[in-house]
Every structure is written in C-alpha cells, then in structure tokens.
Coordinates of C-alpha atoms in Angstrom, one line a residue:
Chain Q
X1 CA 0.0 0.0 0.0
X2 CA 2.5 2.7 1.1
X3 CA 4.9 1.4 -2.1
X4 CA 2.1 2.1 -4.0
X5 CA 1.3 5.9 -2.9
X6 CA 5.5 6.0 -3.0
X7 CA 5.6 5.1 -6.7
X8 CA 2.4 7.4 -7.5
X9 CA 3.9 10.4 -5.8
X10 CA 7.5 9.9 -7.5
X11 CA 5.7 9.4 -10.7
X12 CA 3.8 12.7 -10.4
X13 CA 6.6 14.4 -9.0
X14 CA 8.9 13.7 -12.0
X15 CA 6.1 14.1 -14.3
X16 CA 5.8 17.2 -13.3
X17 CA 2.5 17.1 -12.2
X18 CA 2.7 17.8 -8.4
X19 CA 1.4 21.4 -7.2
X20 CA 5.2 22.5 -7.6
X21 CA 5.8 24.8 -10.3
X22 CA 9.3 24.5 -10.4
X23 CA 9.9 21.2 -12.4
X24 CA 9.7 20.7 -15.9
X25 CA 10.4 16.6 -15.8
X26 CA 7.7 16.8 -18.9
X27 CA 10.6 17.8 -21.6
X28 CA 11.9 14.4 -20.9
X29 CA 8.7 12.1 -20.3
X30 CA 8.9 9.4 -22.5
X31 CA 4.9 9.3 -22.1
X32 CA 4.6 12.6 -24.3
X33 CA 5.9 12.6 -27.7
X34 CA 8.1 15.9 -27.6
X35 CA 9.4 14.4 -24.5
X36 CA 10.2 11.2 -26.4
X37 CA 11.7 13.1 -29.3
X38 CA 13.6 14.7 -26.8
X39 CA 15.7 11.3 -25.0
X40 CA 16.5 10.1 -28.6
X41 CA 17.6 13.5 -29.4
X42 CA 20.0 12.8 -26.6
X43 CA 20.7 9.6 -26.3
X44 CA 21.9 9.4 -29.5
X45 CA 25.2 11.4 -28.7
X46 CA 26.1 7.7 -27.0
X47 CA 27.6 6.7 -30.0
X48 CA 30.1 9.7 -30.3
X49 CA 31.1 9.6 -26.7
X50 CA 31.5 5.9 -27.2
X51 CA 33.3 5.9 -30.6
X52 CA 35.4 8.9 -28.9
X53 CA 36.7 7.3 -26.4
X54 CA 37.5 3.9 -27.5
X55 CA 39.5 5.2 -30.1
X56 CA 41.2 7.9 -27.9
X57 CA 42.2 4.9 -25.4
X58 CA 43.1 2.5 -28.0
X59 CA 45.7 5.0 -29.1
X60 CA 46.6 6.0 -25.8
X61 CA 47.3 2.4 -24.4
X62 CA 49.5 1.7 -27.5
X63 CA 51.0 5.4 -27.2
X64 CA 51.7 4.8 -22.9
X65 CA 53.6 1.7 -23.8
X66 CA 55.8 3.1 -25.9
X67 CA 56.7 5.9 -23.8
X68 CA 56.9 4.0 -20.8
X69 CA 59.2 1.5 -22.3
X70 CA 62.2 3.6 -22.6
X71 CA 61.1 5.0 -18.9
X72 CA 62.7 1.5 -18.3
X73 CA 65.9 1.4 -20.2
X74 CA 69.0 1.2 -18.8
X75 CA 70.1 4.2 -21.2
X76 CA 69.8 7.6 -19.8
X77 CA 69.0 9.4 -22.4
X78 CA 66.2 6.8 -22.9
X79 CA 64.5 7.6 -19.3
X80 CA 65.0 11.3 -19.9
X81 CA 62.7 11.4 -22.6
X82 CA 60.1 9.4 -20.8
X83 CA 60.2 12.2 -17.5
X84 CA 59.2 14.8 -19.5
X85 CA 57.0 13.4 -22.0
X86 CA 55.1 11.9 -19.2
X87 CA 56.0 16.2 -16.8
X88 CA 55.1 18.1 -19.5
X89 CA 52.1 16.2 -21.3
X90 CA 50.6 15.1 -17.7
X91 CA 50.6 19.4 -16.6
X92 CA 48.1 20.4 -19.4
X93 CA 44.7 21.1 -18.5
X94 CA 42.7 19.1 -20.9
X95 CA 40.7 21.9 -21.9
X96 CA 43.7 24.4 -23.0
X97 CA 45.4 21.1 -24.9
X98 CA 41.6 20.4 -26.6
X99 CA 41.9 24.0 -28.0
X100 CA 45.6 24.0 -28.6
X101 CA 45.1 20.6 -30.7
X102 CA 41.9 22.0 -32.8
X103 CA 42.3 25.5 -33.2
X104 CA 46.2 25.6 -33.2
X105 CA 47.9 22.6 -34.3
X106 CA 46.4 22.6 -38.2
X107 CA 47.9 26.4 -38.4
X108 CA 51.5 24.1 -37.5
X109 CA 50.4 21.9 -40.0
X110 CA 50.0 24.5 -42.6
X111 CA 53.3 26.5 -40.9
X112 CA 54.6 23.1 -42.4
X113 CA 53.5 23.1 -46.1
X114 CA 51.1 20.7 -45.2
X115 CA 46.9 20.9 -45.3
X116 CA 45.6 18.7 -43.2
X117 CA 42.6 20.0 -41.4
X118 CA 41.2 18.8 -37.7
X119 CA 37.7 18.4 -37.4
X120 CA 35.7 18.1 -33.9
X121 CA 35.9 13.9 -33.9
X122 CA 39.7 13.9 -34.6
X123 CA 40.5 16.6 -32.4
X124 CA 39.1 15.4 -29.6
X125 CA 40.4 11.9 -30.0
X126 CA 43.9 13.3 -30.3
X127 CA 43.5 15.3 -27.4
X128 CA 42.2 12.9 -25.2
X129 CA 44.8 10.4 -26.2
X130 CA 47.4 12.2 -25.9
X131 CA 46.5 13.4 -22.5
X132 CA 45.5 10.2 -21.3
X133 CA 49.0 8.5 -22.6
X134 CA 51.3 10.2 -20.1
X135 CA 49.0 8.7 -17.3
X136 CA 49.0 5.0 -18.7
X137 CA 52.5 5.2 -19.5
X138 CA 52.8 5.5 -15.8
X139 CA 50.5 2.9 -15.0
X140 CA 52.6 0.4 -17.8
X141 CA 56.0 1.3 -15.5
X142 CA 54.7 0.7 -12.2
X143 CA 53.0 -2.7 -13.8
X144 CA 56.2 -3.7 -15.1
X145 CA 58.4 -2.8 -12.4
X146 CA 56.6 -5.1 -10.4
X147 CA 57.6 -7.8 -12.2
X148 CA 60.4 -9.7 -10.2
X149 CA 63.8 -9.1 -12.2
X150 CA 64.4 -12.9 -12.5
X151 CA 61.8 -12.9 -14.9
X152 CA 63.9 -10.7 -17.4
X153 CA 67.2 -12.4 -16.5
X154 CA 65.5 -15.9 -16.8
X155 CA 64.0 -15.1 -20.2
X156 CA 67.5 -13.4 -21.3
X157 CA 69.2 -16.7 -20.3
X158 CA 66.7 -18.6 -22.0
X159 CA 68.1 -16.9 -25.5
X160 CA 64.9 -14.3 -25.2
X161 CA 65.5 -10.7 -26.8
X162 CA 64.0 -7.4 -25.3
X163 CA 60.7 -7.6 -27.4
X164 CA 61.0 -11.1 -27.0
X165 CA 61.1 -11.2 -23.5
X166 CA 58.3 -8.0 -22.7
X167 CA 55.9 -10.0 -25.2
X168 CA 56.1 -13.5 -23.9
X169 CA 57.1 -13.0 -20.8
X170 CA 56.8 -9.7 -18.8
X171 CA 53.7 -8.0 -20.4
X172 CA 51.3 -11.2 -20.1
X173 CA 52.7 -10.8 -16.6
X174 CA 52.3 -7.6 -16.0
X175 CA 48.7 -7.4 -17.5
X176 CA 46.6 -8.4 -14.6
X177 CA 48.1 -5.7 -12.3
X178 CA 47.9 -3.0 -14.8
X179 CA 44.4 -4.3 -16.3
X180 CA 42.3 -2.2 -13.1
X181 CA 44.2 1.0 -13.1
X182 CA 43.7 0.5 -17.0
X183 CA 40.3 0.4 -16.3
X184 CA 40.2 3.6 -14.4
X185 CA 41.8 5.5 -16.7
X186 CA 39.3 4.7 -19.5
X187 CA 36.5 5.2 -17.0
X188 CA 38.2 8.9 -16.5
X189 CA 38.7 9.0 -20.3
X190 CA 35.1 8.6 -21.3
X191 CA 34.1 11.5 -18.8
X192 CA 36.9 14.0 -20.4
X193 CA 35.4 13.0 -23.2
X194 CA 32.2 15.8 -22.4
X195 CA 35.0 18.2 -23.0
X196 CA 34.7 18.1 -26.9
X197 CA 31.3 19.8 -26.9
X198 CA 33.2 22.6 -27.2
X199 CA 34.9 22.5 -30.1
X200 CA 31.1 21.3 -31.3
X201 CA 31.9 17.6 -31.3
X202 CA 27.7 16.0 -31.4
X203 CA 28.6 13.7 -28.4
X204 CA 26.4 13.8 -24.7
X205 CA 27.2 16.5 -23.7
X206 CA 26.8 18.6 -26.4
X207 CA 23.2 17.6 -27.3
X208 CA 22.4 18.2 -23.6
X209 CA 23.9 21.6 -24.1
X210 CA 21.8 22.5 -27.3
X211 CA 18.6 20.9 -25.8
X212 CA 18.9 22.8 -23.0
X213 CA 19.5 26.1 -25.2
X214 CA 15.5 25.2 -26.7
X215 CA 13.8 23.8 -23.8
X216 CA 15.5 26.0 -21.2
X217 CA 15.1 22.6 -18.7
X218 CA 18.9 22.7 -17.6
X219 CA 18.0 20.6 -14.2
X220 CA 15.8 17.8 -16.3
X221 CA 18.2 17.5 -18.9
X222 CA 21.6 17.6 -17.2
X223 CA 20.1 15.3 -14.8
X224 CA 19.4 12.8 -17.9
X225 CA 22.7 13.4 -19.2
X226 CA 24.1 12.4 -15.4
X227 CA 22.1 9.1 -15.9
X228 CA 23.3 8.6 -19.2
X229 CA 27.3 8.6 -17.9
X230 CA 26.7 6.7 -15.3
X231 CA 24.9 4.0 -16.8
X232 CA 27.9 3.9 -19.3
X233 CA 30.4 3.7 -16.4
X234 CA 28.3 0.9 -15.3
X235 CA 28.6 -1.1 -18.2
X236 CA 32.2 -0.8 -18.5
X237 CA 32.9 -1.6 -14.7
X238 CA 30.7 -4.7 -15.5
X239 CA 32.9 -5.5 -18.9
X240 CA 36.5 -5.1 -16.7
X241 CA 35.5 -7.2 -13.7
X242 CA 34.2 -9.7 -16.2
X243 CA 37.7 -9.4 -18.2
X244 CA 39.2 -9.7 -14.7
X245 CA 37.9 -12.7 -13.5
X246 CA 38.4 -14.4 -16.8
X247 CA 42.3 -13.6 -17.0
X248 CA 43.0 -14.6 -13.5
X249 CA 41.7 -18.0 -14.0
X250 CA 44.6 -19.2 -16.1
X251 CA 47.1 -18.2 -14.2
X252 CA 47.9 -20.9 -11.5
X253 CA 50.5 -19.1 -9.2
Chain P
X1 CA 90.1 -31.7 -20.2
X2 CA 89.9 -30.2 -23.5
X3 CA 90.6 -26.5 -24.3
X4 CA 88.9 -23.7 -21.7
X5 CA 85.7 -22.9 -22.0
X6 CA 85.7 -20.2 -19.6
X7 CA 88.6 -17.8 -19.4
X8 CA 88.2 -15.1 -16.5
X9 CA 91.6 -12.3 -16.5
X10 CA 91.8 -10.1 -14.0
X11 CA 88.2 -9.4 -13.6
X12 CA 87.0 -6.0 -11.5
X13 CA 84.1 -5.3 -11.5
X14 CA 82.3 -2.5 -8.4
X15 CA 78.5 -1.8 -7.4
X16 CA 79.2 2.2 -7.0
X17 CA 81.7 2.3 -4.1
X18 CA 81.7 -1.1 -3.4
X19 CA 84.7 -3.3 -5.1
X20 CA 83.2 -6.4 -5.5
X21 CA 85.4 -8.5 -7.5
X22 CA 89.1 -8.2 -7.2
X23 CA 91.0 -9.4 -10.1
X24 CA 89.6 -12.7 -10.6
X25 CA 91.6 -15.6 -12.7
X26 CA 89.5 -18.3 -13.1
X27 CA 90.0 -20.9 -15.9
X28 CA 87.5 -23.7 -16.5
X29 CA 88.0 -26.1 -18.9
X30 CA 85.7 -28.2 -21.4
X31 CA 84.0 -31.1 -19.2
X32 CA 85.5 -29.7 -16.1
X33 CA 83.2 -28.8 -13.0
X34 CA 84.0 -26.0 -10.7
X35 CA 82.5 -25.2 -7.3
X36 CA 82.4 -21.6 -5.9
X37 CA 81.7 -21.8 -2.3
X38 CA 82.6 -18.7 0.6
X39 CA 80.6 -16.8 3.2
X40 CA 77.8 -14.1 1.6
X41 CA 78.8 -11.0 -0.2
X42 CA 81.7 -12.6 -1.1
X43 CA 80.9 -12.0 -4.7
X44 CA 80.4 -15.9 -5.7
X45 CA 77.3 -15.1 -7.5
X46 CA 78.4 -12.0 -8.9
X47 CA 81.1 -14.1 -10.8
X48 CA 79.0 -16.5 -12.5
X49 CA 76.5 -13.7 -12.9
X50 CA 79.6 -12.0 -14.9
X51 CA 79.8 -14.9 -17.5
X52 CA 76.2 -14.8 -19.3
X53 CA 76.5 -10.9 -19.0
X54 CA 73.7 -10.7 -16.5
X55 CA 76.2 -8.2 -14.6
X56 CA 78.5 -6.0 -16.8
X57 CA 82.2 -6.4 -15.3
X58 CA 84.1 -2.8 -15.7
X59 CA 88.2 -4.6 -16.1
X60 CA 89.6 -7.7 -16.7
X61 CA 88.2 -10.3 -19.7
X62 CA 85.9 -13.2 -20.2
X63 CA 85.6 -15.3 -22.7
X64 CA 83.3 -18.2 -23.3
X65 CA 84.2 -20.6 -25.8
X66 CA 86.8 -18.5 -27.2
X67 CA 84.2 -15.6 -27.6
X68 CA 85.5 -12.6 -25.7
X69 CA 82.4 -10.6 -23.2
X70 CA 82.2 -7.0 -24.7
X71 CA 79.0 -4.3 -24.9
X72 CA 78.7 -6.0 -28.7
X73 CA 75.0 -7.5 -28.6
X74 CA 75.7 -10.3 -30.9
X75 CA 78.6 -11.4 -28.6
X76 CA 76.4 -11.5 -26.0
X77 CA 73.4 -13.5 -27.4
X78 CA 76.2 -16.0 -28.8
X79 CA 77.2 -16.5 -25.1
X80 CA 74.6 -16.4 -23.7
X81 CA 73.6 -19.4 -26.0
X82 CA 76.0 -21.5 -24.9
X83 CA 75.2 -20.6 -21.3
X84 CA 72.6 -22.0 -19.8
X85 CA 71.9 -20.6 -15.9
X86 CA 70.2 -22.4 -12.8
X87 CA 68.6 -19.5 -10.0
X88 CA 68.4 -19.8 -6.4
X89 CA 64.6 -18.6 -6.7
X90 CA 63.8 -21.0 -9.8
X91 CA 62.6 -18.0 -11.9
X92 CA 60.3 -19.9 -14.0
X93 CA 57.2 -17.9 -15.6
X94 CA 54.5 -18.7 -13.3
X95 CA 51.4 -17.6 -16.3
X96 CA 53.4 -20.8 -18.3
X97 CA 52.4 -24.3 -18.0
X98 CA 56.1 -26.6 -17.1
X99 CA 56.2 -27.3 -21.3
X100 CA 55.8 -23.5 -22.1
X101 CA 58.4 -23.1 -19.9
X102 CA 60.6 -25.5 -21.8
X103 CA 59.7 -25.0 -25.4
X104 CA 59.3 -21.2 -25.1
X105 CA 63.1 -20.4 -25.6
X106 CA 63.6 -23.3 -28.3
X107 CA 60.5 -21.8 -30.3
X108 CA 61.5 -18.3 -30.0
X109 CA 65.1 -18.2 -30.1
X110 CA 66.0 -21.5 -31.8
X111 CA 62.9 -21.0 -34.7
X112 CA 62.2 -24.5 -33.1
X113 CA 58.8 -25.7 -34.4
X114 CA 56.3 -26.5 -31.6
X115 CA 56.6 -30.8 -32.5
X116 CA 60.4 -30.3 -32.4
X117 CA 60.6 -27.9 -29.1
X118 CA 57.8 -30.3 -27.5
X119 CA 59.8 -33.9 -27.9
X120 CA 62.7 -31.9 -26.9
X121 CA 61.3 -30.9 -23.4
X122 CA 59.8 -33.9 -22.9
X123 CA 63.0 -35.6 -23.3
X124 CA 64.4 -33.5 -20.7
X125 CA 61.6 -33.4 -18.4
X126 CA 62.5 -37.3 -18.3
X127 CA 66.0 -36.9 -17.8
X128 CA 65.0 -35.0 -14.5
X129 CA 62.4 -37.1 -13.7
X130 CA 58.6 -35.2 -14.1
X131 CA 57.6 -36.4 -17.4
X132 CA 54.1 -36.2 -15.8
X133 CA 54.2 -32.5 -14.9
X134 CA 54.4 -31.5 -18.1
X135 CA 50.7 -29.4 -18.0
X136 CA 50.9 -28.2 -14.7
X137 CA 51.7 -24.5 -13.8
X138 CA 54.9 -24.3 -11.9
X139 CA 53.3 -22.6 -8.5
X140 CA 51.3 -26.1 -8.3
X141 CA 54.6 -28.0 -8.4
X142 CA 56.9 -28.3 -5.1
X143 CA 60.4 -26.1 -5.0
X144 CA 62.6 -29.3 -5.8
X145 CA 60.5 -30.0 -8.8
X146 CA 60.5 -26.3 -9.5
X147 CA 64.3 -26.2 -9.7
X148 CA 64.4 -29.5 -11.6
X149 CA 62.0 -27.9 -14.1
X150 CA 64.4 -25.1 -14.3
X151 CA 67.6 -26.9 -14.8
X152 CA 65.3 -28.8 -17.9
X153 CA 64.6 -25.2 -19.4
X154 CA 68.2 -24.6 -18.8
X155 CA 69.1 -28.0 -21.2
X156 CA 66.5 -27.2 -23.7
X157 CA 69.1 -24.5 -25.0
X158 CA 71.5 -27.7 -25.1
X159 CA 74.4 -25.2 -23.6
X160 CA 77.7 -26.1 -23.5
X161 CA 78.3 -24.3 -20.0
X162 CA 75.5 -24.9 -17.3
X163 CA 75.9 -22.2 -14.3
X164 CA 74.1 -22.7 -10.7
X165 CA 73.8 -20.0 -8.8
X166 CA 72.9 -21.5 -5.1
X167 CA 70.2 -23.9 -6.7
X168 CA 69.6 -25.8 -3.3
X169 CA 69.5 -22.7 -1.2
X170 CA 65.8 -21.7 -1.5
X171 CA 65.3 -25.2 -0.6
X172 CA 63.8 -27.2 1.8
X173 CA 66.2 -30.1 3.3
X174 CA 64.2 -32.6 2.4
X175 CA 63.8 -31.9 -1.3
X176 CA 67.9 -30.3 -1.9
X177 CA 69.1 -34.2 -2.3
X178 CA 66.7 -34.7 -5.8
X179 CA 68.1 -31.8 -7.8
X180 CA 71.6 -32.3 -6.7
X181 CA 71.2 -36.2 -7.8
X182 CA 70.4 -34.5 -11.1
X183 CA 73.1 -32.3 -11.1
X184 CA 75.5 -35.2 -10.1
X185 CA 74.2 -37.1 -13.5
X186 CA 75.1 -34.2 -15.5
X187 CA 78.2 -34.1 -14.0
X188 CA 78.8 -37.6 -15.0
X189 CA 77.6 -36.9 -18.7
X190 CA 80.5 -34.7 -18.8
X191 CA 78.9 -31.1 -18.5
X192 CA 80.8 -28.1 -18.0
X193 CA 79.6 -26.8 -15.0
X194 CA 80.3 -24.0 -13.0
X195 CA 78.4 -24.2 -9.3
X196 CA 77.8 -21.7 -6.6
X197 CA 76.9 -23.8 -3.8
X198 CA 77.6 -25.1 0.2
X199 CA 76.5 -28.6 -0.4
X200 CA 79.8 -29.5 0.3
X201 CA 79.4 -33.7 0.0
X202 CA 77.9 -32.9 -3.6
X203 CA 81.1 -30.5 -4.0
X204 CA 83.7 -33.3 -2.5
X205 CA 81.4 -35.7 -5.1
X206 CA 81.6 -34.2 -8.8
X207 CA 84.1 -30.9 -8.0
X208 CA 87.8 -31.0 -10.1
X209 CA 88.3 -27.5 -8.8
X210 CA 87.2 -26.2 -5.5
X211 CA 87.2 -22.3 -5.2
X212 CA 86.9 -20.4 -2.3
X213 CA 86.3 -16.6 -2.4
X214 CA 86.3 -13.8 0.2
X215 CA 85.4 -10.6 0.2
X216 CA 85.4 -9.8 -3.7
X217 CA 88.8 -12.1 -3.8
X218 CA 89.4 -15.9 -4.9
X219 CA 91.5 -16.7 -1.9
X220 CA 92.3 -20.5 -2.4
X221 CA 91.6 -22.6 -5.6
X222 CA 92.6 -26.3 -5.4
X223 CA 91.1 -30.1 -6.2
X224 CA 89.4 -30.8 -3.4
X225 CA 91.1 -33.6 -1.7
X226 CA 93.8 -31.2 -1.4
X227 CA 91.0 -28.1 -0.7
X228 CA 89.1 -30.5 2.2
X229 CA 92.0 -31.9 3.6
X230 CA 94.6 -29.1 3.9
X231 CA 93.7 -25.3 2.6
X232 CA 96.3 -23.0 2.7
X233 CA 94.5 -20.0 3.7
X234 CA 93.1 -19.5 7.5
X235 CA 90.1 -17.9 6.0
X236 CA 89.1 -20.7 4.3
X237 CA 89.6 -23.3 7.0
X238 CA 87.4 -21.0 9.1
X239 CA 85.1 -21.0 6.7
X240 CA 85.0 -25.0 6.3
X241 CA 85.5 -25.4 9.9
X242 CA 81.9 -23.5 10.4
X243 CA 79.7 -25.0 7.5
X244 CA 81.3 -28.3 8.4
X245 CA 80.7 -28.5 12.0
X246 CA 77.5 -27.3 13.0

C-alpha cells in the first residue's frame, strides 16, 4: 500500500504534475511525444562519446607503452625522454590542450606546407589520447616494475630478446596488475570526453547543451545526461570485472 | 680436459663504491666442473652472474668458448647461447604451464617448431624425472620439482656451460638431495659446469676444482682432496670449519 502511494507520488513528481511549479520533468517524459523526441535526441550522442573514447584509449594504451618503455631502459637518455613526456604532457589542462590541438595545431600543419585540417571527432580523439598516454605510461611502469627481475634475466638466459622477452614473458605478466588502473583510466577517459562539446563535437554532452539552449530545462536534462554517464560507467565496470575474473583464471601461481 | 671454456683475467668489477670482485683468474675447462663456495657478499654469485652478462664487469676479460664478453649484442646472445643458468629462486614464468616453460626459448630463439621444441622438453623433463608435470603450472609443483623444471629449461638451449647460482638454497632439506642427484648425473655426462653452492658432499662428489672466495677475492683454488684436507689459507679453513661442524 505505502509502495504504492510511494511510486504514484514519485511518478507525479517527475512528471511534473505535483502542485510544484518549479519542475519541468515533462521535456523528458517518454509518455509525451516531444518528450520522447527529446531522449533520442540525446541519447543518441552515445555513440560519439563511445566511438570517442575507445579510439582515444586505444591510441593512448599503445602510445603509454611506448613511452613508458624507454622510462625502463637502462640508457639515460632513454628515461629522460620518458620524464618529461610523461611532466610536461601530464601538466596540461585538458581543456587548454583540446583547444591548442583544434584550433592551433592545423595552423603548425600548414606553418609546415602541409593541409591537413582537424575536425571536432579527430581533435578530440587526439586530445584525449594524448593526455590520457602520459597517465597509462605511468600505469605500464609501475605494472612492469613489479615484475620480479628474475623474470627478465630468466627469459635473457633462456636466449629471449628485449621484445621477445616483454611480449612473452613480462607484459602477459604484467597485464593483470595493470588491467584495473587501465580500467580507471578509460573510466576517466570517457568522462573528459564531455569536454569536446566545445569544439562542437555531437557527443552527450553537447546535445544536452543544445537541448537545453530550446527547452530552457537545464535541471531535467543535465540530470538525464548524469544518468546517461553513469549508466555507461556501469557497463564498463561490468565488462572489466568480467575481463578480470576471466584472466585470472589461467594463471595458477 | 679439452681447451677452456671459460677464461676469467683479471676481472673487476664495483656496485658504486663497493669493489666487488678483485681481479679474478679463473680458468674452466671443457667437461670440467668447478665449485664456488665462501661466506655471503663474497661476490660468488656475482662471478657466474659476470659470464652470461647478467652483470656488466668494468676490467679484466671473459671469454666463453673462445668468444670474448664486450657491450657488442651479438657477442652477448652467442654467449649467452652457450650458457645456460640455474637461479636460487627458480625463476620460472608462473602464467606458463612446465612445457611453455621449456619450449618457449627453443621456439623463439632457436625457430624451433612447436613438434620439435615439445619432444625436446619432454626428453628433458624425463632426464630430471617429471615427465608427468608437463601441464601443470609451476606454482602447483613443489620447490625441488620447480628447480628440476628449471635446470630442464636450462638443457632445452643444449648449452655447452651450465651455471648454478645457489640452486639448493631456496630449498627445503628434504627436497635439496633430488636436484643435486640431477646435477651429479650431469656431471657424469660430462657437462661443463660452474656451481655456486655449500652442499659440500655434492662438491667433495663431482668438483675438479674447488674455489673459495672472500670478500670480492678468490683466496684459495685447489682439487678438493687437497682443498678439504689441507687449505692454505686460514680464512678458508674457518670457513670449512663452520659449515662443516654445526
């Protein structure tokens, strides 16, 4: 009985129907057809956010590796270059670097002859990879540092070369322990990815942002646009515990 | 004994500061086996650790099989397959099953195919006696079986040399007799083997050179009737006097 009366008055109340003036849950009441018009209008920037920021953290988990390998060399000059790619690129705010990259970087192209123009999709990606790299570069060093050294000197013995050895022997290794902090990065990843709204990139945020420009709902609709991250966070949580538990079943040690 | 296969002149070698090998001679021969024994710190590991490269020595030379020890990468991977090296911890790859472990360098750095690196390990998982272990992932297998899989990754590269660096230490008592009865049959086969150990019956068993070393230093080097029965030096008889006797 009092679930029932519960339900009704949280229905009304986000319907918009209650004697309060203030809310305006309507523009997003699947009920209604504007309403409805409204979620698909904004739901469908999931795709962009998703596309976004699979490709900016598939480039940035082959982009960490390679600057956190030679973070790991025995050559000075090597480790040097991995401190300040990892100082300089980890300082920038990501919204200066999102307008450096898209505003800036094709007038350096063109400074260079060549014409190769950055549009909203690309110039987030880059952006957000880039950024993102000098963090999973750090995660990749720490993961591989704590790899016992008789591993490397085991494989070396065993006729192994460098790639050899970090292929077969360290990196599979090394995979489970950097696999959560992996995770959390791409988690961080696909909620820097509301930044590229600005440079007019059609993802979440950005159709929030325009809806709210025609509706004038901000509370409704950022509130949906709240759901719709989390819900996406959710999933991928889901999708790394499941990778998790998977990976640590064939290793017996 | 045939021609050296190790040739150690006047090696130096210093962590920082810290001098911790002291122009070190040391000549093993084809088919001879050597035995490094002395208290800790003494820089007995760091010597056989010097002749597959896995420390960098800063004077002196070393050359395996004739091949002299320089920064050149291509001397070093021909050394280093003629080396093969036993470790106090094992250091097998725990996310490989005990025939990955094996066929992993024949396949990779041999261009072994998988039939060829396969009979091959299970040939030498015989010889040390766990032909039935082959599928199991070392952390399910017991430390003596660990270090026996280990010294059968270690023949896999068929090396001409075989260094152990304190294989029985990490042991415990009851399970240090069934890898030194393997190390005693490869003696017999005639490997050249070059062993950092204080199993000192095992020593007194396959040893045609006893070495003692102190403090960075090979203080006494002799057969070891003669090394058992009368060392020169009064460190070393301390030294046997205390892992003898105890």
């Amino acid at each position: 009985m009092f679930g029932k009366t519960a339900l009704l008055s949280i229905l009304l109340f986000l319907t918009g129907c209650s004697s309060s003036t203030t809310w305006g849950w309507y523009v997003i009441n699947p009920m209604t057809n504007t309403g409805w018009i409204n979620i698909k209008f904004l739901v469908q920037g999931m795709g962009s956010t998703i596309l976004i920021s699979l490709i900016a953290a598939g480039i940035s988990i082959l982009l960490g590796l390679a600057v956190a390998l030679p973070g790991l060399s025995s050559r000075r000059g090597w480790r040097i270059f991995n401190r300040v790619y990892v100082e300089f690129v980890r300082s920038i705010p990501l919204l200066p670097m999102l307008f450096w990259v898209f505003y800036g970087l094709p007038l350096v192209f063109k400074s260079m002859g060549l014409n190769i123009p950055i549009d909203p999709f690309w110039g987030a990606i880059i952006t957000l990879a880039l950024s993102d790299s000098a963090f999973t570069a750090e995660i990749y060093r720490a993961g591989i540092q704590s790899i016992a050294k008789g591993q490397t000197e085991a494989a070396q013995t065993v006729g192994l070369n460098y790639i050899q050895t970090m292929r077969y022997v360290i990196l599979p290794q090394a995979i489970r322990r950097i696999l959560p902090p992996l995770a959390n990065q791409f988690i961080y990843v696909v909620k820097m990815s509301a930044f590229a709204s600005v440079i007019g990139m059609q993802e979440l945020t950005r159709r929030a942002n325009e809806l709210v420009v025609t509706e004038y709902r901000p509370l409704e609709i950022y509130s949906l646009l709240i759901v719709e991250y989390l819900v996406l966070v959710l999933i991928i949580s889901a999708g790394v515990r499941w990778l998790e538990r998977r990976m640590g079943s064939d290793e017996q040690s | 004994m045939g021609k050296s296969a190790i040739e150690m002149v006047n090696v130096n070698k210093w962590f920082g500061d810290f001098h911790v090998l002291k122009d070190i001679n040391l000549q093993v021969g084809s088919g001879e086996r050597v035995v490094i024994c002395g208290p800790s710190g003494s820089g007995k590991s760091t010597v056989v650790r010097c002749i597959n490269r896995l420390e960098v020595h800063q004077k002196g030379t070393i050359r395996v099989d004739g091949i002299e020890l320089t920064q050149d990468a291509d001397a070093i991977s021909a050394i280093r397959s003629e080396v093969g090296m036993v470790f106090q911890q094992f250091n097998l790859f725990p996310h490989l099953t005990v025939l990955e472990n094996l066929t992993l360098g024949p396949i990779k750095a041999r261009g072994l195919s998988k039939a060829q690196a396969r009979e091959k390990a299970e040939h030498y998982l015989e010889r040390v006696r766990i032909p039935e272990q082959a599928d199991k992932y070392p952390g399910q297998l017991s430390g003596g079986q660990q270090q026996r899989v280990a010294i059968a990754r270690s023949l896999c590269m068929e090396p001409k040399v075989l260094l152990f660096d304190e294989p029985t230490s990490a042991l415990d008592p009851e399970m240090i007799s069934e890898v030194l009865d393997v190390m005693i049959e490869l003696a017999d086969e005639g490997m050249t083997m070059v062993v950092v150990t204080h199993e000192m019956g095992f020593a007194r068993k396959v040893a045609d050179q006893m070495i003692f070393m102190d403090a960075g230093e090979i203080v006494e080097a002799a057969p070891p009737a003669e090394f058992f029965e009368n060392p020169s030096s009064a460190r070393c008889r301390k030294f046997l006097s205390q892992i003898l006797h105890h």
